[in-house]
């Protein structure tokens, strides 16, 4: 079921989308088998009719990889919503032609999610009694699905739990990888709820040139960085897919249920898989979907299958959970709610992608104070002018300046951030001074993280990753 604004299910877009995929495959098979012209023409006419119906309902052409979601009433959709935009987002690729980065307002329309507005932020503040996290105040977490439903449950003393994850593709994580974990820790603290963290080492084995042993070793190393974010061991379960699924019948049963309700055409359409992809990739989305359902974790929730899940993640992971939300009601589970973050920009600018293979594309959690200073001074894309004279006269552009972008993530003081923005925009602050302000924030932040990580022992990792009852008792 696709989501519609009033909360009532509508099957039409999804059914049409799947029918189009199936009919396209049928036409291809007819042509390949050299069927008669009349038979092929009839099949093509049916395909065109389905596409016309889809456009009439959804407001735009059907496209492989663009899973249907109904936009909010009155919102722009279709060609007007995407005209002139070259942004592309899926779980593996983020591409934009703008130095400012992705247009997130357009992405909300494209994905059919809801904007995190001031009203919702105020409601979170009232429910928790805590000042909203800077990621909420500054629009870094900018989009959601069903967060009001989670707050309804919380206010009525009904339980929910948090689920987030990490795909361990290398030993060293970078500062961008910390964003969902920093925010998830805040959510865990203010709502006082349990958290499960999926380490999708199976995914990285399927997509990367890694052995199973390498993928699992990265899980253990990355888990230390996650634990160093300060998660409460009594509220947190970290698990490796490679390890946990073999010891959890509930987890595997849910994976199978999901697999039965998602067609091959659907996953091709959602994720862009091709006939040459290994079948492991095609079946993996069900593995990422399963932790959204509480009975995957009987040690925490017993046999409860009705506890809603809230998933903080970057917006590129949303296709997995659009699929999950479609399947959930059909197998008798609540739909997971989501909070979506923006993307953390590479040092070279919001148009480029951070890469573990390029040490200069980001600040890594293993970097020394000297490396941080060198990287920021040498590689951080500047919104400043070509000369000091021009900069003093015309000012800098905070919208494209990576040092300022990084400060919006890591500088807690709103007043100081606003003063920096004004000073840089007016030309009173030079690029070198802005970079120094960032270096002064990053160096202690990374040093403190490294100190906490040194305290994380192999025994602590094992305890976090041992299936066990957490300090929660649900009525």
Short mmCIF file of C-alpha atoms in Angstrom, two decimals:
data_model
loop_
_atom_site.label_atom_id
_atom_site.label_comp_id
_atom_site.label_asym_id
_atom_site.label_seq_id
_atom_site.Cartn_x
_atom_site.Cartn_y
_atom_site.Cartn_z
CA UNK A 1 0.00 0.00 0.00
CA UNK A 2 1.28 3.42 -0.90
CA UNK A 3 1.00 6.11 1.77
CA UNK A 4 -1.58 8.84 1.36
CA UNK A 5 -1.81 11.99 3.45
CA UNK A 6 -4.99 11.16 5.36
CA UNK A 7 -3.59 7.83 6.46
CA UNK A 8 -6.00 5.76 4.35
CA UNK A 9 -4.35 3.08 2.21
CA UNK A 10 -4.40 3.32 -1.55
CA UNK A 11 -3.26 0.38 -3.64
CA UNK A 12 -3.71 2.01 -7.07
CA UNK A 13 -0.24 3.56 -7.65
CA UNK A 14 1.64 0.52 -6.39
CA UNK A 15 -0.55 -1.97 -8.27
CA UNK A 16 -0.21 0.02 -11.50
CA UNK A 17 3.53 0.36 -11.00
CA UNK A 18 3.91 -3.41 -10.55
CA UNK A 19 1.60 -4.07 -13.50
CA UNK A 20 3.73 -1.79 -15.69
CA UNK A 21 6.88 -3.67 -14.70
CA UNK A 22 5.23 -7.02 -15.37
CA UNK A 23 3.77 -5.90 -18.70
CA UNK A 24 7.13 -4.45 -19.81
CA UNK A 25 8.72 -7.81 -19.08
CA UNK A 26 5.91 -9.53 -21.00
CA UNK A 27 6.50 -7.32 -24.06
CA UNK A 28 10.23 -8.01 -23.90
CA UNK A 29 9.61 -11.77 -23.77
CA UNK A 30 7.18 -11.62 -26.71
CA UNK A 31 9.74 -9.76 -28.80
CA UNK A 32 12.53 -12.13 -27.78
CA UNK A 33 10.41 -15.16 -28.73
CA UNK A 34 9.47 -13.52 -32.06
CA UNK A 35 5.73 -13.61 -31.35
CA UNK A 36 3.27 -12.43 -33.98
CA UNK A 37 3.00 -8.71 -34.72
CA UNK A 38 -0.62 -8.60 -33.57
CA UNK A 39 0.25 -10.21 -30.23
CA UNK A 40 3.14 -7.80 -29.65
CA UNK A 41 1.07 -4.77 -30.67
CA UNK A 42 -1.72 -5.80 -28.32
CA UNK A 43 0.72 -6.18 -25.43
CA UNK A 44 2.33 -2.79 -26.20
CA UNK A 45 -1.10 -1.10 -26.29
CA UNK A 46 -1.90 -2.57 -22.87
CA UNK A 47 1.45 -1.30 -21.54
CA UNK A 48 0.77 2.21 -22.88
CA UNK A 49 -2.69 2.16 -21.31
CA UNK A 50 -1.23 1.20 -17.93
CA UNK A 51 1.33 3.99 -18.18
CA UNK A 52 -1.40 6.52 -19.05
CA UNK A 53 -3.44 5.45 -16.01
CA UNK A 54 -0.35 5.67 -13.79
CA UNK A 55 0.43 9.21 -14.93
CA UNK A 56 -3.19 10.27 -14.35
CA UNK A 57 -3.08 9.04 -10.73
CA UNK A 58 0.50 9.82 -9.69
CA UNK A 59 1.04 12.94 -11.79
CA UNK A 60 4.25 11.82 -13.48
CA UNK A 61 5.62 9.17 -15.80
CA UNK A 62 6.47 5.79 -14.31
CA UNK A 63 10.24 5.27 -14.14
CA UNK A 64 12.26 2.22 -13.10
CA UNK A 65 13.64 2.86 -9.64
CA UNK A 66 11.03 5.52 -8.73
CA UNK A 67 8.78 3.73 -6.26
CA UNK A 68 5.31 5.38 -6.17
CA UNK A 69 4.28 7.46 -3.18
CA UNK A 70 1.32 9.86 -3.18
CA UNK A 71 2.35 13.49 -2.66
CA UNK A 72 0.57 15.73 -0.20
CA UNK A 73 -2.55 17.54 -1.46
CA UNK A 74 -1.70 20.69 -3.35
CA UNK A 75 1.99 19.85 -3.57
CA UNK A 76 3.69 19.97 -6.94
CA UNK A 77 4.45 16.64 -8.47
CA UNK A 78 5.34 15.32 -11.86
CA UNK A 79 7.41 17.24 -14.40
CA UNK A 80 6.99 20.58 -12.62
CA UNK A 81 8.41 19.15 -9.40
CA UNK A 82 11.54 17.77 -11.02
CA UNK A 83 12.02 20.10 -13.98
CA UNK A 84 15.56 21.41 -14.15
CA UNK A 85 16.71 19.12 -11.38
CA UNK A 86 19.55 16.72 -12.00
CA UNK A 87 19.52 15.31 -8.47
CA UNK A 88 19.57 11.53 -8.19
CA UNK A 89 19.34 9.61 -4.92
CA UNK A 90 19.25 5.89 -4.24
CA UNK A 91 20.88 3.73 -1.52
CA UNK A 92 24.20 3.65 -3.41
CA UNK A 93 24.36 6.87 -5.43
CA UNK A 94 23.88 10.51 -4.53
CA UNK A 95 24.32 12.90 -7.44
CA UNK A 96 23.60 16.61 -7.85
CA UNK A 97 24.72 19.37 -10.20
CA UNK A 98 24.29 22.09 -7.56
CA UNK A 99 27.16 23.32 -5.39
CA UNK A 100 24.56 23.80 -2.65
CA UNK A 101 23.86 20.07 -2.68
CA UNK A 102 20.61 18.13 -3.05
CA UNK A 103 17.33 20.09 -3.25
CA UNK A 104 15.65 18.47 -0.25
CA UNK A 105 12.28 20.14 -0.76
CA UNK A 106 12.05 18.50 -4.18
CA UNK A 107 13.24 15.22 -2.70
CA UNK A 108 10.39 15.31 -0.17
CA UNK A 109 7.91 15.65 -3.03
CA UNK A 110 9.64 12.93 -5.06
CA UNK A 111 9.72 10.46 -2.16
CA UNK A 112 6.29 11.41 -0.81
CA UNK A 113 7.50 11.99 2.75
CA UNK A 114 6.56 14.87 5.09
CA UNK A 115 8.65 17.89 6.03
CA UNK A 116 9.75 18.22 9.65
CA UNK A 117 8.21 21.61 10.34
CA UNK A 118 8.31 23.92 13.36
CA UNK A 119 5.05 22.47 14.66
CA UNK A 120 6.48 18.95 14.79
CA UNK A 121 9.72 20.16 16.41
CA UNK A 122 7.70 21.97 19.06
CA UNK A 123 5.67 18.83 19.68
CA UNK A 124 8.85 16.78 20.17
CA UNK A 125 10.05 19.39 22.65
CA UNK A 126 6.76 19.26 24.59
CA UNK A 127 6.71 15.45 24.63
CA UNK A 128 10.32 15.06 25.83
CA UNK A 129 10.70 18.18 27.94
CA UNK A 130 14.07 18.66 26.24
CA UNK A 131 15.39 21.30 23.88
CA UNK A 132 15.32 19.89 20.32
CA UNK A 133 18.66 18.57 19.08
CA UNK A 134 20.60 20.93 16.83
CA UNK A 135 20.02 18.49 13.95
CA UNK A 136 16.29 19.22 14.30
CA UNK A 137 16.70 22.95 14.93
CA UNK A 138 18.81 23.33 11.77
CA UNK A 139 16.90 21.06 9.41
CA UNK A 140 19.62 18.41 9.22
CA UNK A 141 16.90 15.90 10.01
CA UNK A 142 14.35 17.39 7.65
CA UNK A 143 11.79 14.77 6.64
CA UNK A 144 9.70 12.08 8.32
CA UNK A 145 7.10 9.37 7.97
CA UNK A 146 4.56 8.93 10.79
CA UNK A 147 6.54 10.74 13.51
CA UNK A 148 3.27 12.16 14.85
CA UNK A 149 2.04 8.59 15.25
CA UNK A 150 5.12 7.75 17.33
CA UNK A 151 4.50 10.80 19.50
CA UNK A 152 0.85 9.78 19.93
CA UNK A 153 2.02 6.40 21.22
CA UNK A 154 4.65 7.94 23.50
CA UNK A 155 2.18 10.40 25.01
CA UNK A 156 -0.24 7.52 25.64
CA UNK A 157 2.50 5.52 27.43
CA UNK A 158 2.69 3.01 24.57
CA UNK A 159 6.13 1.65 23.71
CA UNK A 160 8.24 2.09 20.59
CA UNK A 161 11.86 1.28 19.79
CA UNK A 162 14.67 2.69 17.68
CA UNK A 163 16.39 0.93 14.79
CA UNK A 164 19.33 2.23 12.80
CA UNK A 165 22.32 0.63 11.12
CA UNK A 166 25.73 0.73 9.56
CA UNK A 167 27.12 -0.99 6.48
CA UNK A 168 30.70 -1.80 7.56
CA UNK A 169 32.75 -1.37 4.38
CA UNK A 170 36.07 -0.36 5.98
CA UNK A 171 37.80 -0.25 9.36
CA UNK A 172 37.79 3.55 9.62
CA UNK A 173 34.56 5.52 9.78
CA UNK A 174 34.41 9.22 8.94
CA UNK A 175 32.60 12.07 10.69
CA UNK A 176 29.65 11.78 8.31
CA UNK A 177 29.01 8.25 9.57
CA UNK A 178 28.52 9.66 13.08
CA UNK A 179 25.48 11.78 12.17
CA UNK A 180 22.74 9.11 12.52
CA UNK A 181 24.37 7.73 15.68
CA UNK A 182 24.72 11.14 17.37
CA UNK A 183 21.03 11.78 16.73
CA UNK A 184 19.93 8.26 17.63
CA UNK A 185 21.72 8.53 20.98
CA UNK A 186 19.82 11.76 21.67
CA UNK A 187 16.53 10.06 20.77
CA UNK A 188 17.36 7.11 23.02
CA UNK A 189 18.17 9.44 25.90
CA UNK A 190 15.15 11.76 25.67
CA UNK A 191 12.54 9.06 24.96
CA UNK A 192 14.21 6.37 27.12
CA UNK A 193 13.60 3.55 24.65
CA UNK A 194 15.58 0.51 23.46
CA UNK A 195 17.72 0.57 20.33
CA UNK A 196 18.76 -2.12 17.87
CA UNK A 197 21.68 -1.44 15.51
CA UNK A 198 22.00 -3.59 12.40
CA UNK A 199 25.52 -4.17 11.08
CA UNK A 200 24.81 -5.23 7.49
CA UNK A 201 28.07 -7.09 6.90
CA UNK A 202 26.19 -9.47 4.59
CA UNK A 203 25.30 -6.51 2.36
CA UNK A 204 28.91 -5.37 2.13
CA UNK A 205 30.05 -8.89 1.28
CA UNK A 206 27.51 -8.96 -1.57
CA UNK A 207 28.33 -5.49 -2.93
CA UNK A 208 32.04 -5.12 -2.21
CA UNK A 209 35.14 -7.14 -2.97
CA UNK A 210 35.38 -8.48 0.58
CA UNK A 211 35.59 -11.90 2.14
CA UNK A 212 33.03 -12.84 4.79
CA UNK A 213 35.80 -12.70 7.38
CA UNK A 214 36.78 -9.16 6.34
CA UNK A 215 33.16 -7.96 6.41
CA UNK A 216 32.65 -9.36 9.93
CA UNK A 217 35.95 -7.90 11.17
CA UNK A 218 34.81 -4.46 9.94
CA UNK A 219 31.59 -4.98 11.91
CA UNK A 220 33.58 -5.43 15.12
CA UNK A 221 35.76 -2.38 14.43
CA UNK A 222 32.83 -0.14 13.47
CA UNK A 223 30.89 -1.33 16.53
CA UNK A 224 33.63 0.21 18.70
CA UNK A 225 33.08 3.60 17.07
CA UNK A 226 29.32 3.27 17.54
CA UNK A 227 29.68 2.30 21.20
CA UNK A 228 32.05 5.28 21.65
CA UNK A 229 29.12 7.57 20.81
CA UNK A 230 27.93 6.83 24.34
CA UNK A 231 25.07 4.36 23.92
CA UNK A 232 23.73 2.75 27.09
CA UNK A 233 24.63 -0.95 27.12
CA UNK A 234 21.42 -1.64 29.07
CA UNK A 235 19.29 -0.18 26.29
CA UNK A 236 21.24 -1.15 23.16
CA UNK A 237 21.64 -4.32 21.10
CA UNK A 238 24.13 -4.26 18.21
CA UNK A 239 23.97 -7.23 15.87
CA UNK A 240 25.78 -8.61 12.85
CA UNK A 241 23.49 -9.99 10.12
CA UNK A 242 26.04 -12.74 9.45
CA UNK A 243 25.92 -13.79 13.09
CA UNK A 244 22.44 -12.98 14.41
CA UNK A 245 20.21 -14.40 11.69
CA UNK A 246 21.58 -17.87 12.27
CA UNK A 247 20.58 -17.77 15.94
CA UNK A 248 17.23 -15.95 15.61
CA UNK A 249 14.34 -17.92 14.08
CA UNK A 250 12.08 -14.88 14.46
CA UNK A 251 14.40 -12.72 12.38
CA UNK A 252 14.66 -15.28 9.59
CA UNK A 253 10.90 -15.96 9.57
CA UNK A 254 10.26 -12.25 9.06
CA UNK A 255 12.80 -12.12 6.24
CA UNK A 256 10.94 -14.97 4.52
CA UNK A 257 7.55 -13.30 5.04
CA UNK A 258 8.84 -10.10 3.46
CA UNK A 259 10.43 -11.98 0.57
CA UNK A 260 7.11 -13.68 -0.19
CA UNK A 261 5.32 -10.33 -0.50
CA UNK A 262 7.83 -8.49 -2.71
CA UNK A 263 8.15 -9.45 -6.37
CA UNK A 264 11.31 -9.53 -8.43
CA UNK A 265 9.84 -6.74 -10.59
CA UNK A 266 9.29 -4.63 -7.49
CA UNK A 267 12.88 -4.85 -6.27
CA UNK A 268 14.14 -4.20 -9.79
CA UNK A 269 11.92 -1.14 -9.94
CA UNK A 270 12.80 0.14 -6.46
CA UNK A 271 16.52 -0.57 -6.43
CA UNK A 272 17.44 -0.76 -10.10
CA UNK A 273 18.72 -4.34 -9.94
CA UNK A 274 19.49 -5.96 -13.28
CA UNK A 275 19.43 -9.54 -14.51
CA UNK A 276 23.19 -9.71 -14.00
CA UNK A 277 23.04 -8.90 -10.27
CA UNK A 278 23.57 -11.84 -7.94
CA UNK A 279 20.45 -13.17 -6.23
CA UNK A 280 21.94 -12.19 -2.86
CA UNK A 281 21.51 -8.51 -3.76
CA UNK A 282 17.95 -9.09 -4.90
CA UNK A 283 16.98 -10.73 -1.62
CA UNK A 284 18.94 -8.39 0.68
CA UNK A 285 16.28 -5.64 1.00
CA UNK A 286 14.17 -8.08 3.04
CA UNK A 287 17.06 -8.43 5.50
CA UNK A 288 17.30 -4.66 6.02
CA UNK A 289 13.50 -4.48 6.36
CA UNK A 290 13.09 -7.22 8.98
CA UNK A 291 14.47 -5.39 12.08
CA UNK A 292 11.55 -2.95 11.65
CA UNK A 293 9.41 -5.64 13.30
CA UNK A 294 9.73 -6.18 17.05
CA UNK A 295 9.38 -9.98 17.07
CA UNK A 296 12.79 -10.21 15.38
CA UNK A 297 14.10 -9.56 18.92
CA UNK A 298 12.30 -11.92 21.33
CA UNK A 299 15.01 -11.40 23.93
CA UNK A 300 13.91 -7.75 24.13
CA UNK A 301 10.22 -7.79 23.24
CA UNK A 302 9.14 -11.36 23.92
CA UNK A 303 6.51 -12.44 21.41
CA UNK A 304 5.22 -8.88 20.88
CA UNK A 305 4.82 -8.10 17.18
CA UNK A 306 2.88 -4.85 17.65
CA UNK A 307 5.58 -2.47 18.90
CA UNK A 308 6.24 0.31 16.41
CA UNK A 309 9.74 1.06 15.22
CA UNK A 310 11.28 4.50 14.58
CA UNK A 311 14.19 4.56 12.14
CA UNK A 312 16.60 7.54 12.03
CA UNK A 313 18.58 7.31 8.76
CA UNK A 314 19.87 9.28 5.81
CA UNK A 315 17.24 9.88 3.13
CA UNK A 316 19.03 7.57 0.67
CA UNK A 317 17.93 4.57 2.78
CA UNK A 318 14.25 5.45 2.40
CA UNK A 319 13.61 3.11 -0.58
CA UNK A 320 14.22 0.11 1.71
CA UNK A 321 11.61 1.32 4.13
CA UNK A 322 9.05 2.43 1.55
CA UNK A 323 9.12 -1.21 0.55
CA UNK A 324 8.87 -2.24 4.22
CA UNK A 325 5.92 0.07 4.85
CA UNK A 326 4.13 -1.42 1.86
CA UNK A 327 4.63 -4.98 3.11
CA UNK A 328 4.00 -4.42 6.84
CA UNK A 329 0.16 -4.28 6.86
CA UNK A 330 -0.04 -7.34 4.61
CA UNK A 331 1.88 -9.46 7.13
CA UNK A 332 0.14 -8.02 10.16
CA UNK A 333 2.80 -5.63 11.48
CA UNK A 334 2.81 -1.85 12.15
CA UNK A 335 4.56 0.30 9.57
CA UNK A 336 7.91 1.64 10.74
CA UNK A 337 8.17 5.42 11.18
CA UNK A 338 11.21 7.28 9.83
CA UNK A 339 13.27 10.39 10.42
CA UNK A 340 15.43 11.36 7.42
CA UNK A 341 18.68 13.30 7.51
CA UNK A 342 20.38 15.32 4.82
CA UNK A 343 23.69 14.14 3.38
CA UNK A 344 27.00 15.03 4.94
CA UNK A 345 29.07 16.77 2.23
CA UNK A 346 32.53 15.73 1.10
CA UNK A 347 35.35 18.18 1.83
CA UNK A 348 35.58 18.97 -1.86
CA UNK A 349 31.97 20.17 -1.96
CA UNK A 350 28.35 19.01 -1.82
CA UNK A 351 28.51 17.86 -5.45
CA UNK A 352 31.12 15.21 -4.67
CA UNK A 353 30.86 11.99 -2.70
CA UNK A 354 32.89 10.98 0.33
CA UNK A 355 34.87 7.84 -0.26
CA UNK A 356 36.80 5.58 2.08
CA UNK A 357 39.29 5.10 -0.76
CA UNK A 358 40.00 8.87 -0.87
CA UNK A 359 41.43 9.93 2.51
CA UNK A 360 41.09 13.60 1.54
CA UNK A 361 37.34 13.44 0.91
CA UNK A 362 36.43 13.60 4.58
CA UNK A 363 37.66 13.79 8.16
CA UNK A 364 38.13 10.25 9.44
CA UNK A 365 37.71 9.23 13.05
CA UNK A 366 41.34 8.05 13.04
CA UNK A 367 42.77 11.39 11.86
CA UNK A 368 45.29 13.26 14.00
CA UNK A 369 44.91 16.94 14.91
CA UNK A 370 47.52 17.78 12.28
CA UNK A 371 45.73 15.76 9.58
CA UNK A 372 42.44 17.49 10.41
CA UNK A 373 44.04 20.92 10.12
CA UNK A 374 45.76 20.04 6.84
CA UNK A 375 42.63 18.53 5.29
CA UNK A 376 40.40 21.46 6.19
CA UNK A 377 42.92 24.10 5.08
CA UNK A 378 43.88 22.33 1.87
CA UNK A 379 40.73 20.50 0.71
CA UNK A 380 37.60 22.10 2.22
CA UNK A 381 35.69 23.78 -0.63
CA UNK A 382 35.44 27.50 -0.03
CA UNK A 383 32.61 29.92 -0.67
CA UNK A 384 35.05 32.81 -0.43
CA UNK A 385 36.17 35.22 -3.13
CA UNK A 386 39.36 35.01 -5.17
CA UNK A 387 41.10 37.87 -3.35
CA UNK A 388 40.92 39.35 0.14
CA UNK A 389 39.82 42.67 -1.35
CA UNK A 390 36.91 41.07 -3.24
CA UNK A 391 35.94 39.04 -0.19
CA UNK A 392 35.90 42.10 2.06
CA UNK A 393 33.74 43.90 -0.51
CA UNK A 394 31.30 41.17 -1.59
CA UNK A 395 31.48 38.58 1.20
CA UNK A 396 31.45 34.79 1.06
CA UNK A 397 28.74 32.26 0.20
CA UNK A 398 27.80 30.06 3.16
CA UNK A 399 25.44 28.00 0.97
CA UNK A 400 28.37 26.35 -0.82
CA UNK A 401 31.17 26.69 1.76
CA UNK A 402 31.95 23.25 3.20
CA UNK A 403 33.54 24.59 6.40
CA UNK A 404 30.32 26.42 7.22
CA UNK A 405 28.27 23.31 6.31
CA UNK A 406 30.36 21.25 8.74
CA UNK A 407 29.85 23.85 11.47
CA UNK A 408 26.06 23.50 11.08
CA UNK A 409 26.51 19.82 12.00
CA UNK A 410 28.96 20.16 14.88
CA UNK A 411 28.80 23.64 16.43
CA UNK A 412 26.23 23.52 19.24
CA UNK A 413 25.91 27.27 19.86
CA UNK A 414 23.16 28.67 17.58
CA UNK A 415 24.07 32.30 18.29
CA UNK A 416 27.72 31.76 17.41
CA UNK A 417 26.80 29.90 14.22
CA UNK A 418 24.53 32.76 13.15
CA UNK A 419 27.25 35.31 13.91
CA UNK A 420 29.74 33.35 11.79
CA UNK A 421 27.20 33.22 8.97
CA UNK A 422 26.68 36.99 9.12
CA UNK A 423 30.40 37.77 9.37
CA UNK A 424 31.36 35.48 6.49
CA UNK A 425 28.50 36.66 4.28
CA UNK A 426 29.38 40.30 4.91
CA UNK A 427 33.10 39.79 4.32
CA UNK A 428 34.08 40.59 7.89
CA UNK A 429 35.32 37.00 8.31
CA UNK A 430 37.83 35.57 5.83
CA UNK A 431 37.93 31.96 4.59
CA UNK A 432 41.04 31.20 6.66
CA UNK A 433 39.27 32.40 9.79
CA UNK A 434 36.20 30.29 9.00
CA UNK A 435 38.37 27.23 8.45
CA UNK A 436 40.14 27.87 11.76
CA UNK A 437 36.76 28.01 13.52
CA UNK A 438 35.93 24.57 12.07
CA UNK A 439 39.34 23.12 12.97
CA UNK A 440 38.87 24.35 16.55
CA UNK A 441 35.59 22.39 16.72
CA UNK A 442 36.73 19.22 14.92
CA UNK A 443 40.06 18.61 16.62
CA UNK A 444 38.68 18.19 20.17
CA UNK A 445 35.58 16.38 18.89
CA UNK A 446 37.70 13.74 17.13
CA UNK A 447 40.23 13.54 19.98
CA UNK A 448 37.44 12.96 22.52
CA UNK A 449 35.89 10.28 20.30
CA UNK A 450 39.26 8.55 19.96
CA UNK A 451 39.73 8.61 23.73
CA UNK A 452 36.30 7.05 24.30
CA UNK A 453 36.96 4.44 21.63
CA UNK A 454 40.18 3.37 23.35
CA UNK A 455 38.07 2.52 26.39
CA UNK A 456 35.89 0.14 24.35
CA UNK A 457 37.24 -3.37 24.86
CA UNK A 458 36.56 -6.52 22.83
CA UNK A 459 34.59 -7.77 25.84
CA UNK A 460 32.34 -4.69 25.73
CA UNK A 461 31.69 -5.24 22.03
CA UNK A 462 30.79 -8.86 22.73
CA UNK A 463 28.37 -7.80 25.48
CA UNK A 464 26.65 -5.21 23.26
CA UNK A 465 26.33 -7.89 20.55
CA UNK A 466 25.03 -10.67 22.80
CA UNK A 467 21.26 -11.28 22.43
CA UNK A 468 19.85 -10.48 25.86
CA UNK A 469 17.03 -8.81 27.73
CA UNK A 470 17.43 -5.07 27.93
CA UNK A 471 16.32 -2.84 30.81
CA UNK A 472 12.79 -2.42 29.50
CA UNK A 473 9.51 -3.95 30.55
CA UNK A 474 6.64 -3.45 28.16
CA UNK A 475 3.10 -3.81 29.38
#
